[in-house]
PDB file of C-alpha atoms and ligand atoms in Angstrom:
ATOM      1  CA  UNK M   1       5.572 -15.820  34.304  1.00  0.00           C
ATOM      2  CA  UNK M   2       7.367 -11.958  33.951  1.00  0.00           C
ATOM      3  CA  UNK M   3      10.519 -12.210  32.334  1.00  0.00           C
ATOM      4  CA  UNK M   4      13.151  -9.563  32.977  1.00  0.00           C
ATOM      5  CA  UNK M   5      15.547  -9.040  30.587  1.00  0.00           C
ATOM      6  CA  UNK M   6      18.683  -7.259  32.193  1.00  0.00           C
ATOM      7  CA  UNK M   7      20.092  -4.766  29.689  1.00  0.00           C
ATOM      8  CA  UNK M   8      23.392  -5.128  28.482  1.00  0.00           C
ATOM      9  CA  UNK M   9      23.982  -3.514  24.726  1.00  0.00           C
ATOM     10  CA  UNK M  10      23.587   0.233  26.304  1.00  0.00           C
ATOM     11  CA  UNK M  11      20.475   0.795  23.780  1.00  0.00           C
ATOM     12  CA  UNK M  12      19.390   2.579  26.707  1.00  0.00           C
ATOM     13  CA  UNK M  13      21.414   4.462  29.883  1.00  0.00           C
ATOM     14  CA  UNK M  14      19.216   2.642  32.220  1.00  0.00           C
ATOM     15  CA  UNK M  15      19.019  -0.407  33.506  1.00  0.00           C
ATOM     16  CA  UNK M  16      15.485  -2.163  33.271  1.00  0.00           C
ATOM     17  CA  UNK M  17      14.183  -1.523  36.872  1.00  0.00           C
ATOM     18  CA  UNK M  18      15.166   2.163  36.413  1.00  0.00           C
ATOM     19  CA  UNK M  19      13.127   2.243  32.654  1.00  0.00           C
ATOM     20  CA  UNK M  20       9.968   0.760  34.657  1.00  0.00           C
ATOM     21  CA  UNK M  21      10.372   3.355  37.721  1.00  0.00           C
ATOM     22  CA  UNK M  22       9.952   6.219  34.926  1.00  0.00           C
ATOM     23  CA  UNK M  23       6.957   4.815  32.936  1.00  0.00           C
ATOM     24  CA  UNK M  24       5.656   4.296  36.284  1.00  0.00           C
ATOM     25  CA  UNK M  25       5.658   8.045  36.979  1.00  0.00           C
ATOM     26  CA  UNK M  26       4.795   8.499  33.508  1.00  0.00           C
ATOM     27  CA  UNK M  27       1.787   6.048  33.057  1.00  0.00           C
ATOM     28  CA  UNK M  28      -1.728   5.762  34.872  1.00  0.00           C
ATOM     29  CA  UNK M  29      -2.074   2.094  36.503  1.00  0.00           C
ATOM     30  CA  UNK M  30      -4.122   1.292  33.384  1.00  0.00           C
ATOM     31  CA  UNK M  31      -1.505   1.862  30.399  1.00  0.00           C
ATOM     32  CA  UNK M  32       1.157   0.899  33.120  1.00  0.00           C
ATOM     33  CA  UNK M  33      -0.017  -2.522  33.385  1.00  0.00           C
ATOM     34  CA  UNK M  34      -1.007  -2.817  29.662  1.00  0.00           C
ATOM     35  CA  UNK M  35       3.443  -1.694  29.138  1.00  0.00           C
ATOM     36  CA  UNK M  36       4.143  -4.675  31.266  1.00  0.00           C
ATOM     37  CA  UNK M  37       2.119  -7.373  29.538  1.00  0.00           C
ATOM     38  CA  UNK M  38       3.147  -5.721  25.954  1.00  0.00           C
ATOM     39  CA  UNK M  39       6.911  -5.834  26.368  1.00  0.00           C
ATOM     40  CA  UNK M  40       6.253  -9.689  27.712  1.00  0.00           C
ATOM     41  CA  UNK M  41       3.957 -10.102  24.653  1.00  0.00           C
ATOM     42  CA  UNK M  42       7.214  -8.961  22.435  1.00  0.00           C
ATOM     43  CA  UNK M  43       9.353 -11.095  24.339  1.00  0.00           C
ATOM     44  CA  UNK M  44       7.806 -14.382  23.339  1.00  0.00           C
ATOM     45  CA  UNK M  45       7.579 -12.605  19.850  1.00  0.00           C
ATOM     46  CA  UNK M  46      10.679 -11.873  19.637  1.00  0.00           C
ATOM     47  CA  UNK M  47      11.940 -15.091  20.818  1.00  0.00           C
ATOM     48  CA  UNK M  48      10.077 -17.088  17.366  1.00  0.00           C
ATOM     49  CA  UNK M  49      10.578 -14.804  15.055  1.00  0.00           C
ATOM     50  CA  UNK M  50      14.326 -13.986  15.941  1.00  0.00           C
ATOM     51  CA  UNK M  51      14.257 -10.713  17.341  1.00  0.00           C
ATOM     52  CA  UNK M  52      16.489  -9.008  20.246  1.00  0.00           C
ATOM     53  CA  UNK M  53      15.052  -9.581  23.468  1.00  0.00           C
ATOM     54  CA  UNK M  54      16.692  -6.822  24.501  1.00  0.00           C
ATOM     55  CA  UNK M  55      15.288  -4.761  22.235  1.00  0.00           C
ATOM     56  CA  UNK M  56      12.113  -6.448  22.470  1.00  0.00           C
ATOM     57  CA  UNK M  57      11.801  -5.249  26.200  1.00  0.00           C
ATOM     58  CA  UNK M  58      12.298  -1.427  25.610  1.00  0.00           C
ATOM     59  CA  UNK M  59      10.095  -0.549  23.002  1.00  0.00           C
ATOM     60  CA  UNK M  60       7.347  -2.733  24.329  1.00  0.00           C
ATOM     61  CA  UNK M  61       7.644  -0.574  27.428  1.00  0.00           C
ATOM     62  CA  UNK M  62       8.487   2.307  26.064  1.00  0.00           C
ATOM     63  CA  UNK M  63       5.865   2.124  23.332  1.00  0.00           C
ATOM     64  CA  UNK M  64       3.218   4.065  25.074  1.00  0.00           C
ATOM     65  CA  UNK M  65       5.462   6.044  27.047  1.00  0.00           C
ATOM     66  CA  UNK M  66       3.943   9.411  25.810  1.00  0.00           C
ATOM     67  CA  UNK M  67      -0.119   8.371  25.493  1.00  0.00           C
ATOM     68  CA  UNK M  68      -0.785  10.680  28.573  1.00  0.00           C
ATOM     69  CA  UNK M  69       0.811  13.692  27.943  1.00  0.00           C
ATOM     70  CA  UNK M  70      -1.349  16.794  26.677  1.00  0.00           C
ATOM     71  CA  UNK M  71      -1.956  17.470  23.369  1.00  0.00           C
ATOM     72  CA  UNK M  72      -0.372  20.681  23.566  1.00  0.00           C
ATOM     73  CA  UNK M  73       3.062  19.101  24.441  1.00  0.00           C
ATOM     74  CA  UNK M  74       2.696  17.097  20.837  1.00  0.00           C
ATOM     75  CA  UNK M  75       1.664  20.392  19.046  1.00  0.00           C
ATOM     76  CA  UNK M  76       5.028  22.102  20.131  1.00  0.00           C
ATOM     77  CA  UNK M  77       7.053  19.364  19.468  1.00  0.00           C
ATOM     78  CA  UNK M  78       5.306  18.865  16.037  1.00  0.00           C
ATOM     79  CA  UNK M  79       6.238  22.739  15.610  1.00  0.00           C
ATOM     80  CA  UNK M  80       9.785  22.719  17.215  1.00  0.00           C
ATOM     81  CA  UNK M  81      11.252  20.034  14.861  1.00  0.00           C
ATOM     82  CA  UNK M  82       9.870  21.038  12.134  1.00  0.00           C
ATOM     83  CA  UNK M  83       7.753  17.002  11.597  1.00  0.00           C
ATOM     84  CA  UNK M  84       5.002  16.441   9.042  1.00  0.00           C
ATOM     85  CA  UNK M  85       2.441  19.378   9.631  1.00  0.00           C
ATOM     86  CA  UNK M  86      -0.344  16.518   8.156  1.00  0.00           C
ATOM     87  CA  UNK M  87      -0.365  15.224  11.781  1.00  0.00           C
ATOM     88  CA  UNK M  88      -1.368  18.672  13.152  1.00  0.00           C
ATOM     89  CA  UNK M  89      -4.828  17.142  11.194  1.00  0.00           C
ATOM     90  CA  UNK M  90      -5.114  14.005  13.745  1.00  0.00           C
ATOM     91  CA  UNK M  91      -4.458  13.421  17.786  1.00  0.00           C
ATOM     92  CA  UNK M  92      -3.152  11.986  20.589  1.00  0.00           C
ATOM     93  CA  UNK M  93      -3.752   8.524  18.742  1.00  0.00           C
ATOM     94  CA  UNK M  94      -1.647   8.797  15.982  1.00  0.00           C
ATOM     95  CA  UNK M  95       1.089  11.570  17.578  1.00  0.00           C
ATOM     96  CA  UNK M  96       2.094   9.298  20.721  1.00  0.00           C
ATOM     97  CA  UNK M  97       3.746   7.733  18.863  1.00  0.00           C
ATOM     98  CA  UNK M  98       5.570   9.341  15.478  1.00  0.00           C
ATOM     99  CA  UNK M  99       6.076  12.302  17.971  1.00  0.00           C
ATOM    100  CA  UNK M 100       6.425  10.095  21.396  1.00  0.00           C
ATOM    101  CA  UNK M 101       9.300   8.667  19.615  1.00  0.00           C
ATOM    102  CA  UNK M 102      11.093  12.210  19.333  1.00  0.00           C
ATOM    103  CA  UNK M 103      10.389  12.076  23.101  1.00  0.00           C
ATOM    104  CA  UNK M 104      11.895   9.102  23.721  1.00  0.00           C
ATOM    105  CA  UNK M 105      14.835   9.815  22.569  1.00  0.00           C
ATOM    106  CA  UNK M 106      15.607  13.173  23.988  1.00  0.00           C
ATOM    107  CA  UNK M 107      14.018  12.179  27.643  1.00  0.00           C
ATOM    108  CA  UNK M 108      15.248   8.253  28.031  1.00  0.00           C
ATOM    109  CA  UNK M 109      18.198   8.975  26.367  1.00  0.00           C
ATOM    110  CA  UNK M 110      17.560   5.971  23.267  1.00  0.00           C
ATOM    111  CA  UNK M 111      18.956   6.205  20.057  1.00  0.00           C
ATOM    112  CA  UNK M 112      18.508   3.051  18.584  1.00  0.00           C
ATOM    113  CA  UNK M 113      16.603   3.520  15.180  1.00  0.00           C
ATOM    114  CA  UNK M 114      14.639   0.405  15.175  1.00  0.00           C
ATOM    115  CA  UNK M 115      13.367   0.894  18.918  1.00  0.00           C
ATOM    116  CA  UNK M 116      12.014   4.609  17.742  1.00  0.00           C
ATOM    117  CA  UNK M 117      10.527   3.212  14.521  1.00  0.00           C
ATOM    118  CA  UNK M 118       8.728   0.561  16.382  1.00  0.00           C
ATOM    119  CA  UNK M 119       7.356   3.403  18.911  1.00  0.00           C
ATOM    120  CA  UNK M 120       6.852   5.695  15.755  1.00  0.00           C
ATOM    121  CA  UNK M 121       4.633   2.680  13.899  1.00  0.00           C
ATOM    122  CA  UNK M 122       3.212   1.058  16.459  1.00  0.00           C
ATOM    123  CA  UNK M 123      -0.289   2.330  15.727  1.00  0.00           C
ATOM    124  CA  UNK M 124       0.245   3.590  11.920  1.00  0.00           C
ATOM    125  CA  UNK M 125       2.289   0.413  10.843  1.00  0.00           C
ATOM    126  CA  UNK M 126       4.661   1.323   7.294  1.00  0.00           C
ATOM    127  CA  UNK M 127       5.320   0.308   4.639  1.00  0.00           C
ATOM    128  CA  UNK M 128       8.626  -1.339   5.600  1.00  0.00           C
ATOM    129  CA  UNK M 129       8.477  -2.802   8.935  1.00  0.00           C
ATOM    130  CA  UNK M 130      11.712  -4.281  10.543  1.00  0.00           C
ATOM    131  CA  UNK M 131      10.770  -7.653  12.158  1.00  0.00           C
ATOM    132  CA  UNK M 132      11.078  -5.383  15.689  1.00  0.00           C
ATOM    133  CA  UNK M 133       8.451  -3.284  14.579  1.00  0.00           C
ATOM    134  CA  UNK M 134       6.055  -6.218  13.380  1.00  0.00           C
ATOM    135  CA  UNK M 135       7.089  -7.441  16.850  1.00  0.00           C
ATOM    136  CA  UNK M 136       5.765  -4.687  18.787  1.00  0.00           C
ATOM    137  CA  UNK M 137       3.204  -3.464  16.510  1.00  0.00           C
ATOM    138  CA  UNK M 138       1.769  -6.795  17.285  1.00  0.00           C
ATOM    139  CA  UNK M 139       2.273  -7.619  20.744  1.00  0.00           C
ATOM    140  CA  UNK M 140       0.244  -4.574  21.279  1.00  0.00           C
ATOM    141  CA  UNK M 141      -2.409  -5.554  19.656  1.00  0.00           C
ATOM    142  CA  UNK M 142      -3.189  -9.121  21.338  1.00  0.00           C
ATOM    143  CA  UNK M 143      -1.415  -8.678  24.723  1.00  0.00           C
ATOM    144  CA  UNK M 144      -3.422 -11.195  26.872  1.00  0.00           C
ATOM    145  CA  UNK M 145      -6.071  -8.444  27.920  1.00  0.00           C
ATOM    146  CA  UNK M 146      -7.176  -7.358  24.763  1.00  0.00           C
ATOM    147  CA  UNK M 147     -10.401  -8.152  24.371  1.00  0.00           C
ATOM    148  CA  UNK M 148     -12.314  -7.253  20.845  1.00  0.00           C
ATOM    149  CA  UNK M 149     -14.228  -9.533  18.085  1.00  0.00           C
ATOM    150  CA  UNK M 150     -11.291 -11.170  16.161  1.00  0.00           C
ATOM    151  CA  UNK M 151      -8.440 -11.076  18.929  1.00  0.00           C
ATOM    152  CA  UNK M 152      -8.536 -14.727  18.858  1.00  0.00           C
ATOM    153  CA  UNK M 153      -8.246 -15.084  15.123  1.00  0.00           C
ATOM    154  CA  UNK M 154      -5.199 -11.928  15.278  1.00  0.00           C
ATOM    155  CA  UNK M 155      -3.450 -13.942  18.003  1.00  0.00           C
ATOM    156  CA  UNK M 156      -3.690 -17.716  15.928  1.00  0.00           C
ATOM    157  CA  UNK M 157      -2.087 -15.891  12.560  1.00  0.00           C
ATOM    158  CA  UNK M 158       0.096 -13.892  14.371  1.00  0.00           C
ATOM    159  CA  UNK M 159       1.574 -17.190  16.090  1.00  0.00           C
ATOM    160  CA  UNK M 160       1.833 -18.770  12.563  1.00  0.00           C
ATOM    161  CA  UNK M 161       3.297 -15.505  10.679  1.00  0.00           C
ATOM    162  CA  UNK M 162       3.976 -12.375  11.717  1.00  0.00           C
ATOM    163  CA  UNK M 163       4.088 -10.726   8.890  1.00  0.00           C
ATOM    164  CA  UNK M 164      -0.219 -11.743   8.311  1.00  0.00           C
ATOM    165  CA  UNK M 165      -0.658 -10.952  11.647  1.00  0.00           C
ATOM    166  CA  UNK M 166       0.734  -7.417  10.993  1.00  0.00           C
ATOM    167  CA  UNK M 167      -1.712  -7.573   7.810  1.00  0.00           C
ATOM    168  CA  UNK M 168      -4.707  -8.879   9.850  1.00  0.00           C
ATOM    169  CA  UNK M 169      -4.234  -5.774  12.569  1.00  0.00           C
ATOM    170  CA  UNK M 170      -4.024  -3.507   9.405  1.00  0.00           C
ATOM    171  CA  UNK M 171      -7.217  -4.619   7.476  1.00  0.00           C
ATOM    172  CA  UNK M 172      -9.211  -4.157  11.137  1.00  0.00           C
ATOM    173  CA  UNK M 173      -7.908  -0.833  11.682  1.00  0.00           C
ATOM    174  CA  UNK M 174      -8.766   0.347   8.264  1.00  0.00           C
ATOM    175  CA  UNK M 175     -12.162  -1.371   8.570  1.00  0.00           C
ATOM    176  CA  UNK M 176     -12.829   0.826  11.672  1.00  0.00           C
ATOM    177  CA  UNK M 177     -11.741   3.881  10.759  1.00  0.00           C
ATOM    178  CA  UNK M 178     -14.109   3.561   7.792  1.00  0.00           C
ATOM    179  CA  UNK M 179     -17.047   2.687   9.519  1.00  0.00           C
ATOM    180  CA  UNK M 180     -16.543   5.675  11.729  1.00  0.00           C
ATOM    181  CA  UNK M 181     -16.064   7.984   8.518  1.00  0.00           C
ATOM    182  CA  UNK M 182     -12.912   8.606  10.376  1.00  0.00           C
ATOM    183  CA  UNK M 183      -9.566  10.111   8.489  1.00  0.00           C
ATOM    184  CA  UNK M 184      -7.167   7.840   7.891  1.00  0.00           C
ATOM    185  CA  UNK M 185      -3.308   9.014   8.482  1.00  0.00           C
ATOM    186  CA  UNK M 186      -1.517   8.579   4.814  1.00  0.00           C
ATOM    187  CA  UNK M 187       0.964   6.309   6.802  1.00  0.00           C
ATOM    188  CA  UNK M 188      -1.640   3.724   7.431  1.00  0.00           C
ATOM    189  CA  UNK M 189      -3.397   3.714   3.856  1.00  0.00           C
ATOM    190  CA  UNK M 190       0.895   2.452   2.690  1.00  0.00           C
ATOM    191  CA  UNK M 191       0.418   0.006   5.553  1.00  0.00           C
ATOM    192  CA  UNK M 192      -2.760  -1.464   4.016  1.00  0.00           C
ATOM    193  CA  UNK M 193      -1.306  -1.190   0.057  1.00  0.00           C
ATOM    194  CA  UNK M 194       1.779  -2.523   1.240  1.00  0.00           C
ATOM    195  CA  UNK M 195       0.362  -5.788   3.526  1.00  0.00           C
ATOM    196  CA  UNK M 196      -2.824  -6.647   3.083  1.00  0.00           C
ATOM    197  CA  UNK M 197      -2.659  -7.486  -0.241  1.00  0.00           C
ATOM    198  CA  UNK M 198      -0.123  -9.679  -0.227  1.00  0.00           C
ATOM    199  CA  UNK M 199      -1.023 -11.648   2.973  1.00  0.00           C
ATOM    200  CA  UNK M 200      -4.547 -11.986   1.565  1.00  0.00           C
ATOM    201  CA  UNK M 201      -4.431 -15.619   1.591  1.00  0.00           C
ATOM    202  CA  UNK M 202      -3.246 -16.097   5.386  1.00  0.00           C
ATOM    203  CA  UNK M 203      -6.077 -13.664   6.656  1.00  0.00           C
ATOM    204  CA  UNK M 204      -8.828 -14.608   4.909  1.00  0.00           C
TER     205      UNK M 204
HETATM  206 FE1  LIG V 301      -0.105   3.198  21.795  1.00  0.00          FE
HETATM  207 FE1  LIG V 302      -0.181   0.320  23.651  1.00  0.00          FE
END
């Protein structure tokens, strides 16, 4: 069942419908659908772990809000505000969201810190994660159509603790990246020091 959330704390100037009509516009019917079943993945998060719902809702659909735009649009804002020139190294995968964030917040108008740290981290992780960004880091991850060898086993620790679910994701994603001989962002290597290692009990 969908949950709407109606937006009262002015975290954002729109009201839900109005935040769906522009990552509608935004989005291919793909990543639109995969918004929706993300922010209602960080609902029910949100809801065990003792999150704002609220809060929950917009950067689960706002997470992914700049995935389609052109590189080129990244590579000027990367320029224009003067961010790490390390990401200039990596791609859309990394910049949608450290730089989507910036985007965010200039074209939807949000403001709220933790809702642009859990867009900026929701594919790098940090070091410090607030339980929002655990939340939506997460719910991205095992949203009901995700479908990869361990989803099961991220969505049973995740249930139990967040915190070794966000250590589970984190181990994967390194894993990958090194079988592919692929760079890994700096941000994700602190991920890894900072979680994995201390969760290794719950993942194993
Ligand atoms: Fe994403
Ligand atoms: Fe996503």
């Amino acid at each position: 069942m969908t949950e709407t959330i109606t937006y009262s704390h002015h975290y954002i100037p729109l009201t839900r419908d109005e935040l769906v009509a522009r990552l509608r516009e935004a989005l291919k019917d793909k990543r639109f659908n995969h918004v929706l079943r993300v922010e209602q993945t960080a609902i029910k998060l949100a809801k065990v772990n003792g999150v704002d719902i609220e809060k929950a809702s917009i950067a689960g659909l706002c997470h992914d809000y700049a995935k389609q735009r052109p590189d080129q649009d990244f590579i000027d804002e990367i320029h224009r505000r003067g961010l790490d020139p390390e990401l200039l190294n990596y791609g859309n995968a990394i910049w949608h969201g450290v730089v989507g964030a910036e985007l965010i917040k200039d074209e939807l108008g949000i403001w709220d810190e933790d809702i642009l740290n859990a867009v900026r981290h929701h594919t790098t992780g940090a070091a410090t994660m607030s339980p929002l960004e655990q939340v939506i880091y997460m719910a991205d991850y095992i949203e009901p159509a995700r479908d990869f060898p361990g989803v099961e086993k991220a969505r049973e620790i995740t249930a139990k603790d967040l915190g070794a679910g966000v250590a589970y994701q984190t181990k994967q994603t390194l894993e990958y990246l090194v079988e592919r001989n692929s760079p890994v962002y700096t941000k994700t290597l602190e991920t890894y020091n900072a979680w994995v290692p201390a969760y290794q009990k719950e993942i194993d």
